[in-house]
Coordinates of N, CA and C in Angstrom, one line a residue:
T38 N 0.9 -1.1 -0.1 CA -0.4 -0.2 0.0 C 0.7 1.7 -0.3
L39 N 0.6 2.0 -1.0 CA 1.8 3.3 -0.7 C 0.8 4.3 -0.1
S40 N 1.6 4.9 1.0 CA 1.5 6.1 2.4 C 2.4 7.0 2.5
I41 N 2.0 8.2 2.6 CA 2.9 9.4 2.7 C 3.3 9.3 4.4
G42 N 4.1 10.0 4.9 CA 4.6 10.0 6.2 C 5.9 9.6 6.5
A43 N 5.4 9.3 8.1 CA 6.9 8.8 8.5 C 7.2 6.8 7.7
K44 N 8.9 7.0 7.7 CA 9.7 6.2 7.2 C 10.2 5.0 8.1
N45 N 10.0 5.2 9.7 CA 11.3 4.6 10.0 C 10.1 5.0 11.8
I46 N 10.2 3.9 12.2 CA 9.1 3.1 13.4 C 9.4 4.9 14.8
R47 N 10.8 5.5 14.5 CA 11.0 6.6 15.0 C 10.9 7.3 15.4
S48 N 10.1 7.6 14.0 CA 9.1 9.2 13.1 C 8.0 9.7 13.9
D49 N 8.1 10.2 14.6 CA 6.5 10.9 15.2 C 6.0 11.3 13.9
E50 N 6.0 11.7 12.4 CA 4.8 11.6 11.6 C 4.4 11.4 11.5
P51 N 3.0 11.2 10.9 CA 1.2 10.2 11.1 C 2.2 9.5 9.5
I52 N 0.5 8.2 8.8 CA 1.3 7.3 8.3 C 0.1 7.7 7.5
V53 N -0.3 8.3 6.7 CA -1.8 8.1 6.0 C -1.2 7.0 4.2
C54 N -2.1 6.9 4.6 CA -2.2 5.8 3.1 C -3.1 6.9 1.3
V55 N -2.5 6.3 1.2 CA -2.8 7.2 -0.2 C -3.9 6.7 -0.8
A56 N -4.7 6.1 -0.9 CA -5.9 6.7 -0.6 C -6.6 6.4 -0.3
H57 N -6.3 6.7 1.3 CA -7.2 8.0 2.0 C -7.4 9.7 1.3
I58 N -6.3 9.5 0.3 CA -6.0 11.2 0.2 C -7.3 11.4 -1.2
P59 N -8.4 12.0 -0.9 CA -9.2 12.7 -1.5 C -9.1 13.5 -2.7
P60 N -9.2 13.6 -3.6 CA -9.0 14.8 -5.1 C -9.6 15.2 -4.2
R61 N -9.0 17.1 -5.2 CA -9.4 18.6 -4.8 C -9.2 18.5 -3.1
C62 N -8.2 18.1 -2.5 CA -8.2 18.2 -1.3 C -7.6 19.3 -1.0
T63 N -7.5 20.2 0.6 CA -7.3 20.8 0.7 C -6.7 20.4 2.6
L64 N -5.3 20.9 2.5 CA -4.8 20.4 4.1 C -4.7 21.9 4.5
L65 N -5.2 21.4 5.6 CA -5.7 22.4 6.9 C -4.5 21.8 7.6
S66 N -3.1 22.7 7.5 CA -1.7 21.7 9.3 C -1.6 22.9 10.0
F67 N -1.9 23.2 11.7 CA -1.9 23.0 12.6 C -0.5 22.9 13.5
G68 N -0.2 24.0 13.2 CA 1.3 23.1 14.7 C 3.1 22.7 13.7
I69 N 3.7 23.6 13.1 CA 4.5 23.3 11.5 C 5.8 22.4 12.2
A70 N 6.6 23.8 13.4 CA 7.5 23.9 14.0 C 8.6 23.7 13.2
G71 N 9.3 24.2 12.6 CA 9.6 24.4 10.8 C 9.9 22.7 10.4
Q72 N 9.3 22.0 10.9 CA 9.3 20.8 10.0 C 7.5 20.4 8.8
W73 N 8.4 20.0 7.4 CA 7.7 20.6 6.2 C 7.5 18.8 5.8
S74 N 7.9 18.3 5.9 CA 8.0 17.2 4.7 C 6.5 17.1 4.7
F75 N 6.2 16.2 6.0 CA 3.7 15.7 5.3 C 3.7 16.9 3.9
E76 N 3.4 18.4 5.1 CA 3.2 19.5 3.9 C 3.3 19.2 2.7
E77 N 4.7 18.8 2.2 CA 5.3 19.4 0.2 C 4.8 17.8 0.4
A78 N 4.9 16.8 0.5 CA 4.3 15.2 0.1 C 3.1 15.7 -0.3
L79 N 1.5 16.5 1.1 CA 0.5 16.9 0.5 C 0.8 17.8 -1.1
A80 N 1.3 18.6 -1.3 CA 1.6 19.6 -1.9 C 1.5 18.0 -3.6
Q81 N 2.7 17.7 -3.4 CA 3.5 16.6 -4.1 C 2.4 16.1 -4.8
H82 N 0.9 15.8 -3.8 CA 0.6 15.5 -4.5 C -0.4 15.7 -5.2
G83 N -0.7 16.8 -4.7 CA -1.9 18.0 -5.7 C -3.0 18.8 -4.5
C84 N -2.6 18.4 -2.9 CA -3.3 19.3 -2.4 C -3.0 21.1 -3.0
E85 N -4.2 21.7 -2.1 CA -3.5 22.9 -1.5 C -2.9 22.3 -0.1
V86 N -2.3 22.5 -0.1 CA -1.8 23.3 1.7 C -1.6 24.4 2.0
L87 N -2.4 24.7 3.1 CA -2.6 26.1 3.8 C -2.0 25.6 5.3
A88 N -1.1 26.1 5.7 CA 0.2 25.7 6.3 C -0.3 27.3 7.9
F89 N -0.6 26.8 9.4 CA -0.6 27.6 9.7 C 0.6 27.5 11.9
D90 N 1.1 28.1 11.4 CA 1.4 28.5 13.0 C 1.8 29.7 13.9
P91 N 1.5 29.6 15.4 CA 1.2 31.1 15.6 C 2.9 31.6 17.0
T92 N 3.6 30.6 16.5 CA 4.9 30.2 17.6 C 5.7 32.0 17.1
I93 N 6.1 32.7 17.7 CA 6.1 34.2 18.1 C 7.6 34.1 17.0
R94 N 8.8 33.3 18.3 CA 10.3 33.3 17.7 C 10.1 32.7 15.8
R95 N 9.3 31.4 16.0 CA 9.1 30.9 14.5 C 8.6 31.8 13.4
R96 N 8.0 32.9 13.6 CA 7.6 33.4 12.4 C 7.9 33.4 11.0
E97 N 9.2 34.1 10.9 CA 10.1 34.6 10.3 C 10.9 33.3 9.1
S98 N 11.3 32.6 9.8 CA 11.1 31.1 9.6 C 10.7 30.2 9.0
H99 N 9.0 30.0 9.1 CA 8.6 29.5 9.1 C 7.7 30.3 7.6
E100 N 7.8 32.0 8.0 CA 7.5 32.4 6.1 C 8.3 32.3 4.9
R101 N 10.0 32.2 5.7 CA 10.7 31.9 4.7 C 10.8 29.8 3.9
G102 N 11.3 29.9 5.1 CA 10.2 28.1 4.9 C 9.4 27.5 3.3
A103 N 8.0 28.3 3.8 CA 6.8 28.0 3.1 C 7.3 29.0 1.9
I104 N 8.3 30.0 1.5 CA 7.9 30.8 0.3 C 9.0 29.5 -0.5
K105 N 10.6 29.0 0.2 CA 10.9 27.9 0.1 C 10.1 26.8 -1.1
L106 N 9.7 26.2 -0.4 CA 9.4 25.1 -0.3 C 8.2 25.1 -1.6
E107 N 7.4 27.0 -1.7 CA 6.2 27.0 -3.4 C 7.2 27.1 -4.3
K108 N 8.4 27.4 -3.9 CA 9.6 27.8 -5.4 C 9.5 25.8 -5.9
R109 N 9.8 25.6 -4.8 CA 10.6 24.5 -5.1 C 9.0 23.4 -5.6
L110 N 8.3 23.7 -5.6 CA 6.6 23.2 -5.3 C 6.4 23.0 -7.6
A111 N 7.1 24.7 -7.5 CA 6.7 25.2 -9.0 C 8.0 24.7 -9.8
S112 N 8.8 24.7 -9.3 CA 10.5 23.9 -10.4 C 10.1 22.6 -10.6
H113 N 9.2 22.0 -9.5 CA 8.9 20.8 -10.1 C 8.0 20.7 -10.3
G114 N 6.7 21.1 -10.9 CA 5.6 21.3 -12.1 C 4.3 20.7 -11.0
S115 N 4.9 20.5 -10.0 CA 3.8 20.0 -8.3 C 2.1 20.8 -9.3
K116 N 1.0 20.5 -8.9 CA -0.5 20.6 -9.2 C -0.9 21.2 -7.8
G117 N 0.0 21.0 -6.5 CA -0.3 21.2 -5.3 C 0.0 22.8 -4.9
S118 N 0.2 23.5 -4.4 CA 0.1 24.5 -3.1 C 0.3 24.5 -2.0
L119 N 1.1 25.6 -1.5 CA 1.6 25.8 -0.2 C 1.1 27.1 0.0
A120 N 0.9 27.1 1.5 CA 0.9 28.6 2.1 C 1.2 28.8 3.4
F121 N 1.7 29.9 4.3 CA 1.9 29.7 5.4 C 0.9 31.3 5.3
H122 N 0.3 30.6 7.3 CA -0.9 31.8 8.2 C 0.3 31.9 9.0
F123 N 0.3 32.7 9.8 CA 0.6 33.4 11.2 C -0.3 33.5 11.6
H124 N -1.3 31.7 12.0 CA -2.1 32.0 13.1 C -2.4 30.5 13.4
G125 N -3.0 30.7 14.4 CA -3.1 29.1 15.6 C -5.1 28.6 15.6
L126 N -5.3 27.4 16.1 CA -6.3 26.8 16.6 C -6.3 27.1 17.8
A127 N -8.2 27.2 17.7 CA -8.5 28.3 19.2 C -9.4 27.4 19.7
G128 N -9.8 27.3 21.0 CA -11.8 27.2 21.1 C -12.9 28.0 21.4
G129 N -12.7 27.4 22.6 CA -13.8 29.3 22.8 C -13.2 30.5 23.5
N130 N -12.0 30.2 24.3 CA -11.2 30.8 24.3 C -10.1 30.5 24.6
P131 N -9.2 31.1 23.8 CA -7.6 31.2 23.4 C -6.7 31.4 24.4
N132 N -7.2 32.5 25.4 CA -6.2 32.8 26.5 C -6.2 31.3 27.7
Q133 N -7.1 30.9 27.8 CA -7.5 29.6 28.5 C -6.8 28.2 28.4
Q134 N -6.1 28.2 26.4 CA -6.1 26.8 26.3 C -4.6 26.6 25.4
Q135 N -3.6 27.3 25.9 CA -2.3 27.3 24.6 C -1.0 26.8 25.6
G136 N -1.7 26.2 26.4 CA 0.0 24.9 26.8 C 1.6 25.0 26.4
V137 N 0.9 25.1 24.6 CA 2.3 26.0 23.8 C 3.0 27.1 24.4
N138 N 2.1 27.8 25.3 CA 3.2 29.1 26.1 C 4.2 28.4 26.8
R139 N 4.2 27.3 27.6 CA 4.9 26.9 28.1 C 6.2 25.5 28.2
S140 N 6.1 25.7 26.9 CA 6.9 24.2 26.0 C 8.1 24.8 25.4
S141 N 8.8 23.9 25.4 CA 9.9 24.5 24.0 C 9.5 25.3 22.8
Y142 N 8.4 25.7 22.6 CA 8.5 25.9 20.9 C 8.4 27.9 21.1
G143 N 8.2 27.4 22.3 CA 8.4 29.2 22.7 C 6.6 30.0 23.0
A144 N 6.3 31.3 23.1 CA 5.0 31.6 23.1 C 4.5 31.8 21.7
V145 N 2.7 31.8 21.6 CA 2.0 32.4 20.9 C 1.7 33.5 20.6
A146 N 1.1 34.1 20.1 CA 0.3 34.7 19.2 C -1.0 35.1 19.9
V147 N -1.8 35.3 21.5 CA -2.7 35.0 21.4 C -4.2 35.7 20.5
D148 N -3.2 37.0 20.3 CA -4.3 37.2 19.5 C -4.2 37.2 17.9
R149 N -4.3 36.0 17.4 CA -3.9 35.4 16.0 C -4.1 34.4 16.0
L150 N -5.1 34.1 17.2 CA -5.5 32.4 18.2 C -7.1 32.4 17.1
L151 N -7.1 31.2 15.9 CA -8.8 31.6 15.6 C -9.4 29.9 15.4
D152 N -10.7 30.1 16.1 CA -10.9 28.5 15.8 C -11.4 28.3 14.8
L153 N -12.1 26.4 14.6 CA -11.6 26.4 12.8 C -12.8 26.4 12.0
P154 N -14.3 26.6 12.8 CA -15.0 27.0 11.6 C -14.7 28.9 10.7
T155 N -13.8 29.6 11.3 CA -13.6 30.9 11.1 C -12.7 30.5 10.2
I156 N -11.6 30.0 10.4 CA -10.9 28.9 9.5 C -10.8 29.0 8.4
V157 N -12.0 27.4 8.7 CA -12.2 27.2 7.0 C -13.2 28.4 6.7
R158 N -13.8 29.3 6.8 CA -14.2 30.3 6.6 C -13.5 31.8 5.7
R159 N -12.7 31.4 5.6 CA -11.8 32.9 5.5 C -10.8 32.5 4.8
F160 N -10.6 31.0 4.9 CA -9.5 30.5 3.8 C -9.6 29.4 2.8
V161 N -10.2 29.4 3.0 CA -11.1 28.0 2.0 C -11.5 28.7 1.1
R162 N -10.6 28.2 0.0 CA -11.6 29.0 -1.3 C -12.3 28.5 -2.0
N163 N -12.0 27.0 -2.3 CA -13.7 26.6 -3.0 C -14.3 25.4 -1.9
D164 N -15.6 25.8 -2.0 CA -16.9 25.5 -1.2 C -17.1 24.0 -1.5
E165 N -16.3 23.5 -3.0 CA -17.1 22.2 -2.8 C -15.3 21.0 -2.9
A166 N -14.5 21.7 -1.6 CA -13.0 20.9 -1.9 C -12.8 19.7 -1.0
N167 N -12.6 19.0 -0.7 CA -12.2 17.9 0.5 C -11.0 18.5 1.5
L168 N -11.7 17.8 2.8 CA -11.1 19.3 3.4 C -9.4 18.0 3.9
I169 N -8.8 18.2 4.9 CA -8.2 16.9 5.6 C -7.4 18.3 6.3
L170 N -7.3 17.6 7.7 CA -7.2 18.3 9.0 C -5.7 17.5 9.2
K171 N -5.2 18.8 10.2 CA -4.2 17.8 10.7 C -3.6 18.8 12.1
V172 N -3.5 18.4 13.1 CA -3.7 19.7 15.1 C -1.9 18.8 15.3
D173 N -1.0 19.4 15.5 CA -0.1 19.5 16.7 C 0.0 20.8 17.4
C174 N -0.9 21.1 18.5 CA -1.0 22.3 19.1 C -0.9 22.4 20.5
E175 N 0.2 21.5 21.9 CA 0.2 21.3 22.8 C -0.8 21.2 23.8
G176 N -1.6 20.6 22.9 CA -2.9 21.0 23.8 C -4.2 21.0 23.9
C177 N -3.9 22.1 22.5 CA -5.6 22.9 22.0 C -6.5 22.9 21.3
E178 N -6.1 21.0 21.3 CA -7.0 19.9 20.1 C -8.1 19.7 20.6
W179 N -8.3 19.8 21.9 CA -9.4 19.2 23.4 C -10.6 20.8 22.7
E180 N -10.1 21.5 22.7 CA -10.7 22.6 23.0 C -11.4 23.1 21.4
A181 N -10.6 22.8 20.6 CA -11.1 22.9 18.9 C -11.6 22.4 18.5
I182 N -11.9 20.6 18.8 CA -12.5 20.2 18.2 C -14.0 20.2 19.2
D183 N -14.0 20.7 19.9 CA -15.4 20.7 21.1 C -15.8 22.4 20.7
F184 N -15.4 23.2 20.3 CA -15.8 24.2 19.6 C -16.7 24.7 18.5
A185 N -15.5 23.4 17.8 CA -16.1 23.7 16.3 C -17.4 22.2 16.2
A186 N -17.5 21.6 16.9 CA -18.6 20.9 16.8 C -19.6 20.9 17.3
R187 N -19.8 22.3 19.1 CA -20.8 22.9 19.3 C -21.1 23.8 18.5
S188 N -20.5 25.0 17.6 CA -20.3 25.8 17.4 C -21.1 26.1 15.6
D189 N -20.5 24.7 14.8 CA -20.8 24.1 13.5 C -20.8 23.2 13.1
P190 N -21.9 22.2 13.6 CA -21.7 20.8 13.9 C -21.7 19.7 12.9
R191 N -22.3 20.9 11.9 CA -21.7 19.7 10.4 C -19.9 20.3 9.8
L192 N -19.5 20.3 9.7 CA -18.4 21.2 9.6 C -17.6 20.0 9.5
L193 N -17.3 19.4 10.6 CA -16.6 18.1 10.6 C -16.9 16.8 9.6
S194 N -18.0 16.8 9.9 CA -17.8 16.3 8.3 C -17.7 16.2 7.4
R195 N -17.4 17.4 6.7 CA -16.9 17.6 5.8 C -14.6 17.5 5.1
F196 N -14.2 16.6 6.5 CA -13.2 16.1 6.5 C -13.4 15.2 6.5
S197 N -12.2 14.8 5.2 CA -12.5 13.6 5.3 C -10.8 12.7 6.0
L198 N -10.0 13.1 5.8 CA -8.9 12.6 7.8 C -8.8 13.3 8.2
I199 N -8.6 12.9 9.7 CA -8.5 13.5 10.7 C -6.7 13.8 11.2
I200 N -5.8 14.3 10.9 CA -4.7 13.8 11.7 C -4.0 14.5 12.9
L201 N -3.9 14.0 14.1 CA -3.6 14.5 15.1 C -2.8 14.4 15.7
E202 N -2.3 14.6 16.8 CA -1.2 14.8 17.6 C -2.0 14.8 19.4
V203 N -2.3 13.9 19.9 CA -3.5 14.0 21.4 C -2.5 13.4 22.3
H204 N -2.5 14.7 22.9 CA -2.0 15.2 24.5 C -3.0 14.7 26.0
V205 N -2.1 14.0 26.1 CA -3.2 13.4 27.7 C -2.7 13.4 28.8
V206 N -1.8 14.4 29.3 CA -1.0 14.6 30.3 C -1.6 16.2 30.8
E207 N -1.4 16.2 32.2 CA -2.0 17.7 32.4 C -1.4 18.9 31.8
S208 N 0.5 18.6 31.9 CA 0.6 19.9 31.9 C 0.5 20.6 30.2
L209 N -0.2 20.0 29.9 CA -0.9 20.6 28.1 C -2.1 20.2 28.2
L210 N -3.2 20.9 29.7 CA -4.5 20.8 28.9 C -5.0 20.1 29.2
M211 N -4.7 18.6 29.6 CA -6.0 17.5 29.9 C -5.8 17.5 31.3
R212 N -6.7 18.0 31.9 CA -6.9 18.8 33.8 C -8.3 18.5 34.0
G213 N -8.3 18.0 35.0 CA -9.5 17.9 35.8 C -10.3 17.1 34.9
E214 N -11.8 17.2 36.1 CA -13.3 17.0 35.1 C -13.4 17.4 33.8
H215 N -13.4 19.1 33.3 CA -13.6 19.2 32.6 C -12.7 19.0 30.9
G216 N -11.0 18.5 31.9 CA -10.1 17.9 30.6 C -11.0 16.5 30.1
L217 N -11.7 15.8 31.0 CA -12.0 14.5 30.5 C -13.3 14.8 29.4
A218 N -14.5 15.9 29.9 CA -15.8 16.0 29.2 C -15.3 16.0 28.4
L219 N -13.8 17.6 27.6 CA -13.8 16.8 26.6 C -13.3 15.5 26.0
F220 N -12.6 14.8 26.3 CA -12.2 13.8 26.0 C -12.7 13.2 25.9
S221 N -14.1 12.9 26.1 CA -15.4 12.4 26.0 C -16.3 12.9 24.7
S222 N -16.1 14.4 25.3 CA -17.1 14.8 23.7 C -16.1 14.9 22.5
F223 N -14.8 14.6 23.0 CA -14.2 13.9 21.2 C -13.8 12.9 21.0
Y224 N -14.1 11.8 21.5 CA -15.0 10.4 20.6 C -15.6 11.0 20.6
D225 N -17.2 11.4 21.1 CA -18.4 11.4 20.4 C -19.0 12.0 19.4
T226 N -18.2 12.6 18.4 CA -17.8 13.6 17.9 C -17.6 12.7 16.6
L227 N -16.2 12.9 17.3 CA -15.6 12.3 15.6 C -16.2 10.4 15.7
V228 N -16.7 10.0 16.4 CA -16.5 8.4 16.1 C -18.2 8.5 16.4
D229 N -18.8 8.3 17.3 CA -20.0 7.6 17.1 C -20.9 8.9 15.9
V230 N -21.0 10.5 16.4 CA -21.6 11.2 15.4 C -21.0 11.3 13.7
H231 N -20.7 11.9 13.5 CA -19.5 11.4 12.3 C -19.1 10.0 11.3
G232 N -18.5 9.3 12.5 CA -18.5 7.6 12.1 C -16.8 7.7 11.2
F233 N -16.0 8.4 12.0 CA -14.5 8.3 12.0 C -13.8 7.6 12.5
R234 N -13.1 6.3 11.3 CA -12.1 4.8 12.4 C -10.9 5.6 12.9
L235 N -9.7 4.9 13.4 CA -8.9 5.1 13.5 C -8.0 3.8 11.9
S236 N -7.2 5.2 11.8 CA -6.1 3.9 11.0 C -5.1 3.9 10.9
Y237 N -4.5 4.7 11.7 CA -3.1 4.5 12.7 C -2.7 5.2 13.8
L238 N -1.9 4.7 14.1 CA -1.7 4.4 16.0 C -0.6 5.0 16.1
H239 N -0.1 5.6 16.4 CA 2.1 5.9 17.0 C 1.9 6.2 19.2
E240 N 3.4 6.0 19.6 CA 2.8 6.0 20.4 C 4.2 7.2 20.8
N241 N 4.0 8.6 21.6 CA 4.3 9.5 21.3 C 5.4 9.8 22.9
P242 N 6.5 9.3 23.8 CA 6.9 9.7 25.5 C 6.4 10.9 25.3
G243 N 6.9 12.2 24.4 CA 6.8 13.0 25.0 C 8.2 14.0 25.6
G244 N 8.3 14.9 26.2 CA 9.4 15.6 26.8 C 9.3 15.1 28.3
Y245 N 10.8 14.9 28.7 CA 10.2 14.8 30.4 C 9.4 15.8 30.8
P246 N 9.1 16.7 30.9 CA 8.6 17.4 31.7 C 7.0 17.5 31.7
D247 N 6.3 16.5 30.5 CA 4.9 16.0 30.5 C 5.2 15.0 29.7
R248 N 4.8 13.9 31.4 CA 4.4 12.9 31.4 C 4.0 12.2 32.4
H249 N 2.5 13.2 32.8 CA 1.8 13.3 34.2 C 0.4 12.9 33.5
V250 N -0.3 11.9 33.0 CA -1.0 11.7 32.0 C -2.3 11.7 33.2
H251 N -3.1 12.3 33.2 CA -4.6 12.5 33.4 C -4.7 10.9 34.4
P252 N -4.9 11.3 36.0 CA -5.5 10.2 36.2 C -6.3 9.1 36.0
E253 N -7.6 9.6 35.7 CA -8.7 9.1 35.3 C -8.2 8.4 34.5
L254 N -7.6 8.8 33.2 CA -7.5 8.6 31.5 C -5.9 7.2 31.9
Q255 N -5.2 7.5 33.1 CA -4.5 6.5 33.5 C -6.1 5.0 34.1
S256 N -6.2 5.7 34.8 CA -7.6 4.4 35.8 C -8.2 3.3 34.6
L257 N -8.4 4.2 33.4 CA -8.9 3.8 32.5 C -8.6 2.8 30.9
G258 N -6.7 2.9 31.6 CA -5.8 1.8 30.7 C -5.0 2.8 30.4
L259 N -5.1 4.2 30.1 CA -3.3 4.9 29.3 C -2.3 4.2 30.0
K260 N -1.1 4.2 29.5 CA -0.1 4.4 30.9 C 0.1 5.7 31.0
A261 N 1.2 5.3 32.4 CA 1.3 6.7 32.8 C 1.6 7.6 33.0
S262 N 2.6 7.4 32.2 CA 4.1 8.6 32.0 C 4.3 8.9 30.2
L263 N 2.8 8.5 29.1 CA 2.7 8.4 27.7 C 2.6 9.7 27.6
C264 N 3.2 10.9 27.1 CA 2.5 12.4 27.1 C 1.2 12.4 25.7
C265 N 1.6 11.5 24.3 CA 0.9 11.4 23.1 C 0.9 11.0 22.9
Y266 N -0.1 10.8 21.5 CA -0.8 10.1 20.5 C -0.7 10.1 19.5
E267 N 0.0 9.8 18.0 CA -0.5 10.6 16.7 C -1.5 9.3 16.8
I268 N -2.4 9.6 15.9 CA -3.4 9.2 15.4 C -4.0 10.2 13.9
V269 N -5.0 9.1 12.9 CA -4.9 9.0 11.7 C -6.6 8.9 12.0
L270 N -7.6 9.7 11.6 CA -9.0 9.1 11.7 C -9.1 9.4 10.0
V271 N -10.2 8.7 9.8 CA -10.4 7.9 8.4 C -12.5 8.0 8.2
N272 N -12.9 9.3 7.5 CA -13.9 9.6 7.2 C -14.5 8.4 6.1
P273 N -15.3 7.5 6.3 CA -15.5 6.8 5.0 C -17.0 6.9 4.9
K274 N -17.5 8.0 5.6 CA -18.3 9.1 4.2 C -18.4 9.7 3.6
V275 N -17.2 10.0 3.6 CA -17.1 11.0 2.1 C -16.1 10.3 1.4

């Protein structure tokens, strides 16, 4: 089976079956951190790639990297495209959810955070595009998915693939009863309501400061010191 993504088992990059990538695809990718290989591969495959990262200290390097990649894609005659936007993903209250501000990546521009429905309306030009979502935002995924489901219930059904690094540690926003409610909402929304199915799972231990898994999630079977999981969810209805 042809795939796009990690070439070895030690990589944190997701693996996506090429057969799951739809025609006329638009990838919304949140959290670049200077790593463009997956985004470049999707653009080479023919997708429109919209990359987002609000990390302040990396803004210039991301803008330069995107320009360099655009030129390389053009020189190779790629049918896809790539653009970078200095924005990030938020849920209902951006000020409450940015675990990245305490991580090695550096502070984010909170005033540049937008919720998923707003980003789709503002940046996706083709209403007929088949959407792919990729998110690695140090814990913001829980609030972002929950807010999107509540504010625009049909939006998530437009995505054929959802590629996530999910964070289950208290230092990255999985805290208390609210975190558990978001975890439950995440499963109910994507699996029960929209019918997404798991096609890829990879464990990522994370950095040493980020290894205290929510106690209730430990009691449900998650490993006690495993920060994160890279997952790929496929929407069989698209």
